Short mmCIF file of C-alpha atoms and ligand atoms in Angstrom, two decimals:
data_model
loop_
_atom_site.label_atom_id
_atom_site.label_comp_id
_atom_site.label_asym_id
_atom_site.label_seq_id
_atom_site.Cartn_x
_atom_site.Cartn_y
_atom_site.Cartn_z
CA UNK A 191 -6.21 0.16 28.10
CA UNK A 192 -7.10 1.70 24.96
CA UNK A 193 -4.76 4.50 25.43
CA UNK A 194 -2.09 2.87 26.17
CA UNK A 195 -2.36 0.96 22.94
CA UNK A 196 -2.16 3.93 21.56
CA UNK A 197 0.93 5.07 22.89
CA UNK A 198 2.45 1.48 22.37
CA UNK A 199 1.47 2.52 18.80
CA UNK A 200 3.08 5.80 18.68
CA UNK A 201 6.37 4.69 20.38
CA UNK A 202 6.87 1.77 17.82
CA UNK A 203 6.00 4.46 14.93
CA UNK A 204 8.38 6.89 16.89
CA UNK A 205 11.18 4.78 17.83
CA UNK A 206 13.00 5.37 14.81
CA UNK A 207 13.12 8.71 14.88
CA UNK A 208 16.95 9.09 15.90
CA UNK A 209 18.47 6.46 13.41
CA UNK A 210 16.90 8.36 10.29
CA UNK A 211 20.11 7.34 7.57
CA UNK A 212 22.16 9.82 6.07
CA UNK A 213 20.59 10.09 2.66
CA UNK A 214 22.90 8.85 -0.06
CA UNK A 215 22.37 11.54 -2.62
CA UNK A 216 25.13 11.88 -5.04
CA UNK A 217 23.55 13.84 -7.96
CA UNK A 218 20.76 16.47 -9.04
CA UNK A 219 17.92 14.30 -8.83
CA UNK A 220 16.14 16.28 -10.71
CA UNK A 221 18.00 16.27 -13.41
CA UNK A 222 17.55 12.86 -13.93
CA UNK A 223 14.28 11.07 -15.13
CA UNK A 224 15.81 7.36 -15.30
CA UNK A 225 18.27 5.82 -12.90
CA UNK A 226 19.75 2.41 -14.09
CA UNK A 227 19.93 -0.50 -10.98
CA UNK A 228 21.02 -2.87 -13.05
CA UNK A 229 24.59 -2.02 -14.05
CA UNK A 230 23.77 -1.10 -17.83
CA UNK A 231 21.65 0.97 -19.81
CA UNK A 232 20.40 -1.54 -21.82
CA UNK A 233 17.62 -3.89 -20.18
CA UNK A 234 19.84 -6.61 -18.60
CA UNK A 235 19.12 -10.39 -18.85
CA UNK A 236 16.95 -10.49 -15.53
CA UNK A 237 14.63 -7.87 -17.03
CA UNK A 238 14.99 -9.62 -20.40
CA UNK A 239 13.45 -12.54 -18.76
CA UNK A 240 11.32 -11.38 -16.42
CA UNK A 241 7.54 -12.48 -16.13
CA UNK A 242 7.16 -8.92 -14.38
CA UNK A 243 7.98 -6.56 -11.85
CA UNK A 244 7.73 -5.35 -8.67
CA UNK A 245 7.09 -1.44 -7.97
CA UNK A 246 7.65 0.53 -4.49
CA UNK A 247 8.42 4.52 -4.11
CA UNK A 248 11.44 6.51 -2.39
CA UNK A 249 8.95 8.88 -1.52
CA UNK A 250 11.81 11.50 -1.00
CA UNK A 251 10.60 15.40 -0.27
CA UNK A 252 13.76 16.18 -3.27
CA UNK A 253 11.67 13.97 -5.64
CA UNK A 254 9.36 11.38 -5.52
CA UNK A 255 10.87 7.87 -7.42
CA UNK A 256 8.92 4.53 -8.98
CA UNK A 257 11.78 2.05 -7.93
CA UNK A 258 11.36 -1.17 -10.21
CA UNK A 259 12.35 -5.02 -9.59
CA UNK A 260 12.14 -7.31 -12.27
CA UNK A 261 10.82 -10.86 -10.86
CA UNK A 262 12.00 -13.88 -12.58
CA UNK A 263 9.90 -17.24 -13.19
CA UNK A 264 11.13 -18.55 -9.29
CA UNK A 265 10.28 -15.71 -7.64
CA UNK A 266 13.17 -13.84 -7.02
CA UNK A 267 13.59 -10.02 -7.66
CA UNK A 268 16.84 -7.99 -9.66
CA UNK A 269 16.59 -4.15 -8.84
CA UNK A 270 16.43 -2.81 -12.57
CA UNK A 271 15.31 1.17 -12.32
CA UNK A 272 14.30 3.85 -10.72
CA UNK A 273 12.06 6.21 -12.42
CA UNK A 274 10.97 9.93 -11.65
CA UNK A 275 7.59 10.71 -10.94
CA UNK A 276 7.99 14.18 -11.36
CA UNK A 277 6.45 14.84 -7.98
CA UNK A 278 7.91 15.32 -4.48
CA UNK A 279 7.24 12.88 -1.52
CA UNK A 280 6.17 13.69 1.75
CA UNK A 281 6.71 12.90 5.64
CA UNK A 282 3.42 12.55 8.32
CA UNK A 283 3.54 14.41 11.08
CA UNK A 284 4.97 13.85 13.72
CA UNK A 285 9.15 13.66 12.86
CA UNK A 286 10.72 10.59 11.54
CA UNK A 287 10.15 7.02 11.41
CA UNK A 288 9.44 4.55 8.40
CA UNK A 289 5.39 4.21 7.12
CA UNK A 290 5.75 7.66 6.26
CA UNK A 291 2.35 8.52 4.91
CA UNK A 292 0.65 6.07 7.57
CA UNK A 293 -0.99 4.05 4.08
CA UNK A 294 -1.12 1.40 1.83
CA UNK A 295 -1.56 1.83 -1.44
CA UNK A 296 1.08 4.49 -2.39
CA UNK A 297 1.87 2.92 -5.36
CA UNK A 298 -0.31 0.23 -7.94
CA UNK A 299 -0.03 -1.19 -10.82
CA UNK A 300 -2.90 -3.14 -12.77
CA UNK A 301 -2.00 -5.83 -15.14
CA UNK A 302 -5.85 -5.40 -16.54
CA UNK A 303 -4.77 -1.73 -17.34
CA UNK A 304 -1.00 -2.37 -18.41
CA UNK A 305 -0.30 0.90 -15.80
CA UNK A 306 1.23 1.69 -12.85
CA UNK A 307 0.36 4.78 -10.95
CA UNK A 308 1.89 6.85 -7.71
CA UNK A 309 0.81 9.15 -5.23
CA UNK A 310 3.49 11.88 -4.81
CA UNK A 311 2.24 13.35 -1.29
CA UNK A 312 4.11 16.18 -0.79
CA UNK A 313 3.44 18.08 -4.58
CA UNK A 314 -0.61 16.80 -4.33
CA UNK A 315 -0.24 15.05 -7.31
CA UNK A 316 -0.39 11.77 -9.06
CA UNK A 317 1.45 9.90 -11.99
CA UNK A 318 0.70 7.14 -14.24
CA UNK A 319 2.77 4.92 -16.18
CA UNK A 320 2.51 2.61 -19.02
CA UNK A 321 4.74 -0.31 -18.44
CA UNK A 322 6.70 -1.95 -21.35
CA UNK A 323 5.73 -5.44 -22.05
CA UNK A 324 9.05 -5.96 -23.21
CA UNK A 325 10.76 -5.29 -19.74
CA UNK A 326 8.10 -4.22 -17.31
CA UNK A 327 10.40 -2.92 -15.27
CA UNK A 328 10.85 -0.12 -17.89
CA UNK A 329 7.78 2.70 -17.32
CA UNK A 330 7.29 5.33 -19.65
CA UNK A 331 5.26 8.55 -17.79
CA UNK A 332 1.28 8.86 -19.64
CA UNK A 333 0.80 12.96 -19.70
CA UNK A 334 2.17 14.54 -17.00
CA UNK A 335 1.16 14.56 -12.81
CA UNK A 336 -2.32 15.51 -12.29
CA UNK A 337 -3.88 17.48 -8.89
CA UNK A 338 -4.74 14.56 -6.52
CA UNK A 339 -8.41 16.42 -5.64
CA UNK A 340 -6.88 17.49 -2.40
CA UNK A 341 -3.76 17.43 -0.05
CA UNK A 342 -1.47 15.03 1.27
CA UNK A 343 -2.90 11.56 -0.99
CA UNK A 344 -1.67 8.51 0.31
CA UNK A 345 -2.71 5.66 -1.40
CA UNK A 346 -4.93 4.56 -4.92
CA UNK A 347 -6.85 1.98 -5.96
CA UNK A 348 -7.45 1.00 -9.69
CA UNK A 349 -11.06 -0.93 -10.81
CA UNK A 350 -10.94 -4.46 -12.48
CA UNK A 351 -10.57 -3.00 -16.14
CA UNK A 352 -7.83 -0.84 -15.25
CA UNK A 353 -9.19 2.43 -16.73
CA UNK A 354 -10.19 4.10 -13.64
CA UNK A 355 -7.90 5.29 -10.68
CA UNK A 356 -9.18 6.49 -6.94
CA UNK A 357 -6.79 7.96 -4.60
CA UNK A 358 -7.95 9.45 -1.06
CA UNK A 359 -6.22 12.09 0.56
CA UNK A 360 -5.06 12.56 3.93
CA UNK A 361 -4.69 16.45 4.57
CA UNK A 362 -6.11 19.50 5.20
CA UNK A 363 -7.92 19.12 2.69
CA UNK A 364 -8.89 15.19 3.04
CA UNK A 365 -11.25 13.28 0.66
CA UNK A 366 -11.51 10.88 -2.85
CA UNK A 367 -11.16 11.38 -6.22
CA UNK A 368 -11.35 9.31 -8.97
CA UNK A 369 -10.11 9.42 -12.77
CA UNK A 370 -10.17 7.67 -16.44
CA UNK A 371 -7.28 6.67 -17.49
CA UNK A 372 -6.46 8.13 -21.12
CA UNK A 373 -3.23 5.69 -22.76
CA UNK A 374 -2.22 9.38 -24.33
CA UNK A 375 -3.49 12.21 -22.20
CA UNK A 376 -2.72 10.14 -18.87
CA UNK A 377 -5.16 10.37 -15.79
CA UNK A 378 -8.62 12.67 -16.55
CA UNK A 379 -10.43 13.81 -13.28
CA UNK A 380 -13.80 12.19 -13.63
CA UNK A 381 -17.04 14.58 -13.03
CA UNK A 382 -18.77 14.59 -9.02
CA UNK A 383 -15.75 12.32 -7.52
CA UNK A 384 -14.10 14.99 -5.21
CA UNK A 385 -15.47 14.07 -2.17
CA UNK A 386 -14.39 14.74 1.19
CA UNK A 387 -14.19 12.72 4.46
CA UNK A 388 -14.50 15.96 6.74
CA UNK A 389 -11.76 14.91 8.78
CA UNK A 390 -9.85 17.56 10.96
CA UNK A 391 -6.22 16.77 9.70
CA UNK A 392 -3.63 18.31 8.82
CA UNK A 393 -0.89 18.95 5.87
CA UNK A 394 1.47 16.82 5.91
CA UNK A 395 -1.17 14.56 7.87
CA UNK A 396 -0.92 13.81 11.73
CA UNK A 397 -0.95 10.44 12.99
CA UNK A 398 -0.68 7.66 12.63
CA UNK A 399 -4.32 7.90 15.04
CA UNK A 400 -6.53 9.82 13.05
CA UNK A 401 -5.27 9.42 9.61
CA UNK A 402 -6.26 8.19 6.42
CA UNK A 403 -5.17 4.50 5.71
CA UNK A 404 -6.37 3.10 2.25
CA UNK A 405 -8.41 2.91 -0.83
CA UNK A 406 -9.82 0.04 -2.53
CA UNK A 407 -13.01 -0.61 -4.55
CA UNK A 408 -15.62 -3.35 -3.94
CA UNK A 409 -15.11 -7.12 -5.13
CA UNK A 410 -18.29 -5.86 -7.79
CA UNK A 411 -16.68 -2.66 -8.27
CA UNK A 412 -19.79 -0.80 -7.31
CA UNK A 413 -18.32 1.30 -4.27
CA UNK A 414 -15.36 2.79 -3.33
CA UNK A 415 -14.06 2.33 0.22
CA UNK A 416 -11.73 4.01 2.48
CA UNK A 417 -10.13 3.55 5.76
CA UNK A 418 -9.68 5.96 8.55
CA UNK A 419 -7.77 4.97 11.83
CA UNK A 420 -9.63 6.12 15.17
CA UNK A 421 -8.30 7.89 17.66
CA UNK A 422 -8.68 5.87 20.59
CA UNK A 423 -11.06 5.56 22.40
CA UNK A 424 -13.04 6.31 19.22
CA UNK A 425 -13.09 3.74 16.64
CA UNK A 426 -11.67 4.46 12.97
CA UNK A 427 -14.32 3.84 9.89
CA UNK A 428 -14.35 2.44 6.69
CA UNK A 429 -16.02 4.87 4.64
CA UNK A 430 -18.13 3.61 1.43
CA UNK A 431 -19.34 5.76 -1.71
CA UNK A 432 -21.67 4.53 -4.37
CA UNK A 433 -20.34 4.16 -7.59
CA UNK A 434 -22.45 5.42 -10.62
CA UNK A 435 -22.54 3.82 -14.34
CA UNK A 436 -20.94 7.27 -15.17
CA UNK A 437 -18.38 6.51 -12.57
CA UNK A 438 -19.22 9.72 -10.16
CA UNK A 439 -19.67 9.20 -6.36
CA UNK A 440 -22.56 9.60 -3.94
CA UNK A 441 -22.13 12.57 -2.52
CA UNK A 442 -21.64 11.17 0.81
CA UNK A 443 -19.97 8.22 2.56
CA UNK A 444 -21.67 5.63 5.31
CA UNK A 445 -19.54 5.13 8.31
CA UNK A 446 -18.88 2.06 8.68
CA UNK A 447 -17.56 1.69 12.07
CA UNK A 448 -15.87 -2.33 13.07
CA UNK A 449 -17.00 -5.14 15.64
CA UNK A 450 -16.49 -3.83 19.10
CA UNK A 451 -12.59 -3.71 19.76
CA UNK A 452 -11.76 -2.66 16.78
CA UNK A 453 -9.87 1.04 16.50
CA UNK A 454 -7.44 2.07 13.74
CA UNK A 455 -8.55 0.11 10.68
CA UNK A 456 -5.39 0.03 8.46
CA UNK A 457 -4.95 -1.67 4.96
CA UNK A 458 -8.19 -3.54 3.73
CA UNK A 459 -8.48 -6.65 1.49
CA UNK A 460 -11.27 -7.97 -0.01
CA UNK A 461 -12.39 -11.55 1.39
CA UNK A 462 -13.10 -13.18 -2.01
CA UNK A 463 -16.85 -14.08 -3.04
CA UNK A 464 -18.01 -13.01 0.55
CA UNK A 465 -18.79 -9.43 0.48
CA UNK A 466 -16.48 -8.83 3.50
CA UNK A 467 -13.30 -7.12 3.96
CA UNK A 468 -10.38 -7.92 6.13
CA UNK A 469 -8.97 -5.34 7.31
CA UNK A 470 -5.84 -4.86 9.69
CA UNK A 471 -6.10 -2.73 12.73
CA UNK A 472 -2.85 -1.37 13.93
CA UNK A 473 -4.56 -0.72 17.48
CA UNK A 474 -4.99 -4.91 18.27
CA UNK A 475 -4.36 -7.55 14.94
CA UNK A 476 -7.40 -7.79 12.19
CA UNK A 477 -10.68 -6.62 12.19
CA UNK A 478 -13.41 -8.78 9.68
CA UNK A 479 -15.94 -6.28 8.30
CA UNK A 480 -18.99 -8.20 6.91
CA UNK A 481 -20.75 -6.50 4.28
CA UNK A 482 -23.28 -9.04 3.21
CA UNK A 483 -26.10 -7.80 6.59
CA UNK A 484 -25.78 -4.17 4.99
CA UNK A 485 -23.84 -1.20 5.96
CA UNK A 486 -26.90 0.75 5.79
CA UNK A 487 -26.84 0.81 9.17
CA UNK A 488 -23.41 2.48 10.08
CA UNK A 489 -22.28 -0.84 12.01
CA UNK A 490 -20.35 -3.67 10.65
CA UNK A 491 -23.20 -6.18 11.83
CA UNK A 492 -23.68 -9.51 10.44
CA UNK A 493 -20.47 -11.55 11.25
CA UNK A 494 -18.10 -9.09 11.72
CA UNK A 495 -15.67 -9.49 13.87
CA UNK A 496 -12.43 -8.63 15.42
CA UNK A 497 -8.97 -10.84 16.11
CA UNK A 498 -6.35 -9.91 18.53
CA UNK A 499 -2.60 -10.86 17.70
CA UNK A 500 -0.73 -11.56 20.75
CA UNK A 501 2.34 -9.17 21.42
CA UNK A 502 1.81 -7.49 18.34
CA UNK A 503 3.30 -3.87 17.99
CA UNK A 504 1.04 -2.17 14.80
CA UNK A 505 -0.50 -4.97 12.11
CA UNK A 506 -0.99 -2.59 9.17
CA UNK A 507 -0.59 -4.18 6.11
CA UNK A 508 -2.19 -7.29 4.21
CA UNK A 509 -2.77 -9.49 1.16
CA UNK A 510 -4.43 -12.48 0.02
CA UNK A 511 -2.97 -15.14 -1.45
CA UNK A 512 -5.22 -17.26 -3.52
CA UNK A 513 -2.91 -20.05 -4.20
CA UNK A 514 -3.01 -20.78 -0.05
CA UNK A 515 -6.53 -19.05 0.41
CA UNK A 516 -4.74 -17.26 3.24
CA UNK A 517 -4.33 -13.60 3.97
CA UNK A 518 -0.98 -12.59 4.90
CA UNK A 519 -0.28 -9.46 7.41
CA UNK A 520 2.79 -7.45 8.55
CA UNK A 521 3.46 -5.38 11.48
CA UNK A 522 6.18 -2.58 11.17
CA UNK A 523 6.62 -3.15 15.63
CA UNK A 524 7.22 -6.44 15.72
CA UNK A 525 8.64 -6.66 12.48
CA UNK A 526 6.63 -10.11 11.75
CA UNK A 527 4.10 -11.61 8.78
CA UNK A 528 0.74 -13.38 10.12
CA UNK A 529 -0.54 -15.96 8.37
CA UNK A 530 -4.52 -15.75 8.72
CA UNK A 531 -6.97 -17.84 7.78
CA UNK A 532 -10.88 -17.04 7.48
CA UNK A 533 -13.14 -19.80 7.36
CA UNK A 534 -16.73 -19.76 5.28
CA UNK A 535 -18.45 -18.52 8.22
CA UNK A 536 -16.22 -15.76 8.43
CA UNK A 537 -14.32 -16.43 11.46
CA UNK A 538 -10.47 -15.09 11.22
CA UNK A 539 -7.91 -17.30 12.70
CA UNK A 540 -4.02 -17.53 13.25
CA UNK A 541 -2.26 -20.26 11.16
CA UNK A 542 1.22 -19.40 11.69
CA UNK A 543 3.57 -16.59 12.17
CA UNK A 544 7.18 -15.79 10.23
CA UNK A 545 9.34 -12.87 12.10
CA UNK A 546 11.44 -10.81 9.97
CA UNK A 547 14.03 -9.72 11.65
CA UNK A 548 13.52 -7.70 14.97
CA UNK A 549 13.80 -3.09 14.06
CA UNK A 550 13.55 -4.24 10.09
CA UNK A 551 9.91 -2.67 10.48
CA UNK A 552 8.12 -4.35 7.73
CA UNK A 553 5.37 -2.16 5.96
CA UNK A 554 3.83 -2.55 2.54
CA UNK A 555 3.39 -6.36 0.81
CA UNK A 556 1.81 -7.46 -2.12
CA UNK A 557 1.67 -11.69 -3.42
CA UNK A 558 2.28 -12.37 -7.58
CA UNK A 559 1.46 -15.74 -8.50
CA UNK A 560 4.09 -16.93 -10.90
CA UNK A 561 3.21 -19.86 -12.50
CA UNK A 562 2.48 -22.25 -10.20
CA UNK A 563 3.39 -20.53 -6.53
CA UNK A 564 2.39 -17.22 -4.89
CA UNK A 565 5.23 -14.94 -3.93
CA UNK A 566 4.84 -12.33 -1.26
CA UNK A 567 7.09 -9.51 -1.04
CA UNK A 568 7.47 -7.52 1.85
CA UNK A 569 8.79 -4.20 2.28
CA UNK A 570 10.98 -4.12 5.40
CA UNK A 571 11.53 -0.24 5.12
CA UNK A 572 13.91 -0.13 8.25
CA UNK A 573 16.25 -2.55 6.82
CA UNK A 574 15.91 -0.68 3.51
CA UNK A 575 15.01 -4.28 2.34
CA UNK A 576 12.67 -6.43 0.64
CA UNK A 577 12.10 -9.70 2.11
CA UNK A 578 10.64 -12.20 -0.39
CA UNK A 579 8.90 -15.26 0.90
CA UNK A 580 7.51 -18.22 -1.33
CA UNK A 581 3.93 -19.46 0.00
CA UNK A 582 4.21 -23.02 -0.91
CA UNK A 583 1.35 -24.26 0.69
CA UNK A 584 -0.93 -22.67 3.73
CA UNK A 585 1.48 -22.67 6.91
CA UNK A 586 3.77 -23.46 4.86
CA UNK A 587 5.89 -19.87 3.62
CA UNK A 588 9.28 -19.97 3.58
CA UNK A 589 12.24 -17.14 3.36
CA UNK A 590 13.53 -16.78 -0.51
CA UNK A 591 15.06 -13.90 -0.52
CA UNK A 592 16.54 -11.04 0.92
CA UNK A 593 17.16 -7.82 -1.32
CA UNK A 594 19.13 -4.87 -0.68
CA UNK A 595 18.19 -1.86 -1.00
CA UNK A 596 20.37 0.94 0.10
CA UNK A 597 23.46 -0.67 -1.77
CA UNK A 598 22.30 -0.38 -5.61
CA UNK A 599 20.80 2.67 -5.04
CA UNK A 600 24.12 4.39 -3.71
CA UNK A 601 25.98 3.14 -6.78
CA UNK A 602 22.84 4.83 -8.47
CA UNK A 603 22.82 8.09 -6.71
CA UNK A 604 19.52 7.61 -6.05
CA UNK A 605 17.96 9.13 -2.56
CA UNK A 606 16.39 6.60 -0.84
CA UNK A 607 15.29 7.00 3.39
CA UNK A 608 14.07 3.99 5.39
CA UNK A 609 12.18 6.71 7.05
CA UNK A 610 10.24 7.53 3.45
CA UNK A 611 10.47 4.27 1.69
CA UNK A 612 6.83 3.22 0.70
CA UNK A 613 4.31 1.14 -1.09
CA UNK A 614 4.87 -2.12 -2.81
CA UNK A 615 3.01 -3.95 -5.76
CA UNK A 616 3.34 -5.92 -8.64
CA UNK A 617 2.49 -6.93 -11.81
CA UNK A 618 2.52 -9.92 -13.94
CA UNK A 619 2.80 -10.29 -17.64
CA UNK A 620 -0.54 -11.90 -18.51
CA UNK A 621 0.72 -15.75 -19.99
C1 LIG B 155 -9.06 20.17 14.95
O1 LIG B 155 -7.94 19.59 15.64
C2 LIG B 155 -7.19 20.53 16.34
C3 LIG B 155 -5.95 19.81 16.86
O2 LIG B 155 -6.29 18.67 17.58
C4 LIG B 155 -8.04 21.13 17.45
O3 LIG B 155 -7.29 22.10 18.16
C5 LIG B 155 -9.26 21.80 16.81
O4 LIG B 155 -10.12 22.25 17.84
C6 LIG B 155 -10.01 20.80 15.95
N1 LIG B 155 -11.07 21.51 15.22
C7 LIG B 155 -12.30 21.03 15.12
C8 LIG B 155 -13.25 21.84 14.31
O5 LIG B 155 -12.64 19.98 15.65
C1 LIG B 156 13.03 -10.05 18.92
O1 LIG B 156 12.38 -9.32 19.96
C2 LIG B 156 11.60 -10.13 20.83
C3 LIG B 156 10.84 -9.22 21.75
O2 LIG B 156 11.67 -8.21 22.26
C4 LIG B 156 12.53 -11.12 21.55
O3 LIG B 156 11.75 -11.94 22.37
C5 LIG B 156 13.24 -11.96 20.52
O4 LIG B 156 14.17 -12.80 21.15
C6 LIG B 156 13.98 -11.09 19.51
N1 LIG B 156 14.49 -11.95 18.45
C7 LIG B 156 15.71 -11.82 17.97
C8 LIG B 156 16.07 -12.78 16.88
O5 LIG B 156 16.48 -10.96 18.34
C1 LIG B 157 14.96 1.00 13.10
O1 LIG B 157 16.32 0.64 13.34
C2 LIG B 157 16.89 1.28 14.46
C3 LIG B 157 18.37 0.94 14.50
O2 LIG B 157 18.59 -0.42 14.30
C4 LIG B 157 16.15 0.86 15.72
O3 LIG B 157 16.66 1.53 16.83
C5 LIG B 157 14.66 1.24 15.56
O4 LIG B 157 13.93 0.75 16.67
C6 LIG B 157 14.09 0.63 14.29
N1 LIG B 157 12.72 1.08 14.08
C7 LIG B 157 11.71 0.28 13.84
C8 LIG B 157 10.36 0.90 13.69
O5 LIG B 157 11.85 -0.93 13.73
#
């Protein structure tokens, strides 16, 4: 049974594979750093009023770009610019098909930290941003790409403050690193934070069983966590350094393993106040990893747990939505967002479920409260789209809008491929 999840995995992730779109190039790409979306090169009314912005990658192998949204004060997104990252994206192994670094994560901004920052996977680099608080869909590149600490990184995390960034990568040469963030100099590698996660992978990474999934620090900011999908029948981990007051890294990880059923931990998101994580497993729905017993002992004990979704194809990617208290999951197979509840004792539960569009194949998400409401916006990378959807109340989240993709950034000449389109957060000018 568990093998043929995987391969139910692996056919969904696969199934693209003969539909990749003709790219739309129409210019040197690299010898452009800016590409306007918005019509004009000066910032246009929507960015002009935006109360922020919303940040995915092309993650093209020609040159990796920060694509940039601005959101207005009901939600809704205007595609403004595209910026260079100076850095190439990358393509997992095997061929074609969108969720092409098998992560979330690729991209992140902080609003703590004024910054948004990008893996570029295929150059083993990374690039930080300042964003303009004038029209934060406007970035201006801090120094210039840094070495990533290894090959093939895949997703970052940045701490509370928003002066430290983590990435993990996912290649040959697999592991964490973590950095200060300098507002002039741009990211400095911080001392005894290259550490690896010993995996046997490969550059560009194989997968999606087997690879690398995410990084995120602890609710206290005192370790660093990553995810690693099994390779069934062997579970995946989450794997947990120690942070240090100077901000170095134990020099090795626990294993955390999940509750039995569990396999290919995905995207993880904290479970506020609880010292738990909820983390998506592509191989079966969500798994609930309860920190609070200890993870001394290499087991998620305590009240971890596991919860299947029904007919699900791969659940990969979540968020949390604190105006609903809910946590909010996509699957790129079945193309649908999960509402999921977890109660005080820790037990995960269905509320309700919102399909997408069957073959849209919708990835990355990230929720912005705005004002009074919580937006999520989901990247539905086959449909070179962005589905928006306002979370008025728990059960409750409703389509708002649908954005194109593909069109503005034709008129742009920017490359974009539903097969490398990745990543998705915002930010939100603090009031
Ligand atoms: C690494 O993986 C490759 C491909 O699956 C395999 O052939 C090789 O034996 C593995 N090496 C180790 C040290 O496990
Ligand atoms: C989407 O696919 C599912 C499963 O194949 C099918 O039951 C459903 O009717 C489809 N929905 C639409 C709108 O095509
Ligand atoms: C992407 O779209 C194509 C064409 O509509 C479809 O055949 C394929 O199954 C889709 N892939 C995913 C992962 O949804």
């Amino acid at each position: 049974m568990k093998l043929t999840i995987s391969s139910v995995l692996l056919s969904v992730l696969l199934a693209s594979s003969a539909v990749s779109a003709a790219p739309l190039q129409a210019r040197n790409q690299k010898s452009k750093s800016k590409m306007m979306m918005g019509g004009t090169q000066a910032a246009s009314p929507a960015a002009k009023a935006a109360v922020g912005a919303m940040y995915f990658i092309t993650n093209e192998g020609t040159g990796n770009f920060v694509v940039a949204a601005a959101i207005g004060s009901d939600g809704k997104v205007t595609l403004q610019q595209a910026t260079s990252s100076e850095g190439m994206g990358s393509h997992g192994a095997p061929g074609d098909g969108p969720d092409a670094l098998f992560t979330q994560g690729a991209v992140k901004a902080s609003a703590a930290g004024n910054i948004v920052a990008t893996v570029n996977a295929g150059s083993n680099t990374l690039s930080v941003f300042n964003i303009d608080p004038t029209n934060p869909t406007n970035l201006e590149m801090i120094g210039k790409p840094v070495g990533s600490g290894g090959e093939f990184p895949v997703s970052l995390a940045i701490n509370k403050a928003g002066n430290m960034v983590c990435t993990v990568n996912g290649g040959f040469v697999n592991g964490v690193a973590c950095y200060t963030v300098d507002k002039t100099k741009g990211l400095l590698p911080i001392a005894n934070t290259v550490r690896s996660l010993k995996l046997n992978q490969t550059t560009p990474a194989t997968g999606p069983a087997g690879s690398v999934s995410h990084v995120i620090f602890s609710e206290d900011n005192t370790q660093l966590i990553a995810s690693v999908k099994g390779i069934p029948p062997t579970p995946g981990i989450l794997a947990v350094w120690d942070i240090a007051a100077d901000g170095s890294l134990s020099q090795d990880f626990k294993a955390v393993t999940p509750a039995t059923g569990g396999l290919l931990p995905f995207s993880m998101t904290i479970i506020p106040g609880k010292n738990a994580i909820l983390a998506t497993d592509a191989g079966l729905g969500v798994d609930v990893f309860d920190f609070s017993a200890g993870a001394a002992a290499g087991v998620a004990a305590g009240k971890s747990s596991t919860l299947p979704i029904d007919g699900q194809g791969a659940t990969c990617w979540s968020s949390f939505s604190p105006k609903t208290g809910n946590f909010y999951v996509t699957d790129i197979g079945t193309a649908t967002v999960t509402e999921i509840n977890v109660d005080d004792n820790l037990k995960p539960s269905i509320v309700t479920q919102y399909p997408q569009g069957n073959g849209t194949a919708t990835i990355d998400n990230d929720i912005a409260t705005v004002g009074a409401n919580d937006f999520m916006y989901v990247l539905a990378a086959n449909a070179s789209q962005v589905q928006i959807l306002s979370l008025n109340a728990p059960g409750k989240a409703a389509a708002l809008q649908t954005l194109d993709i593909a069109g503005p950034a034709k008129a742009a000449g920017l490359t974009v491929n539903p097969d490398n389109l990745q990543g998705m957060t915002t930010f939100i000018k603090k009031a």
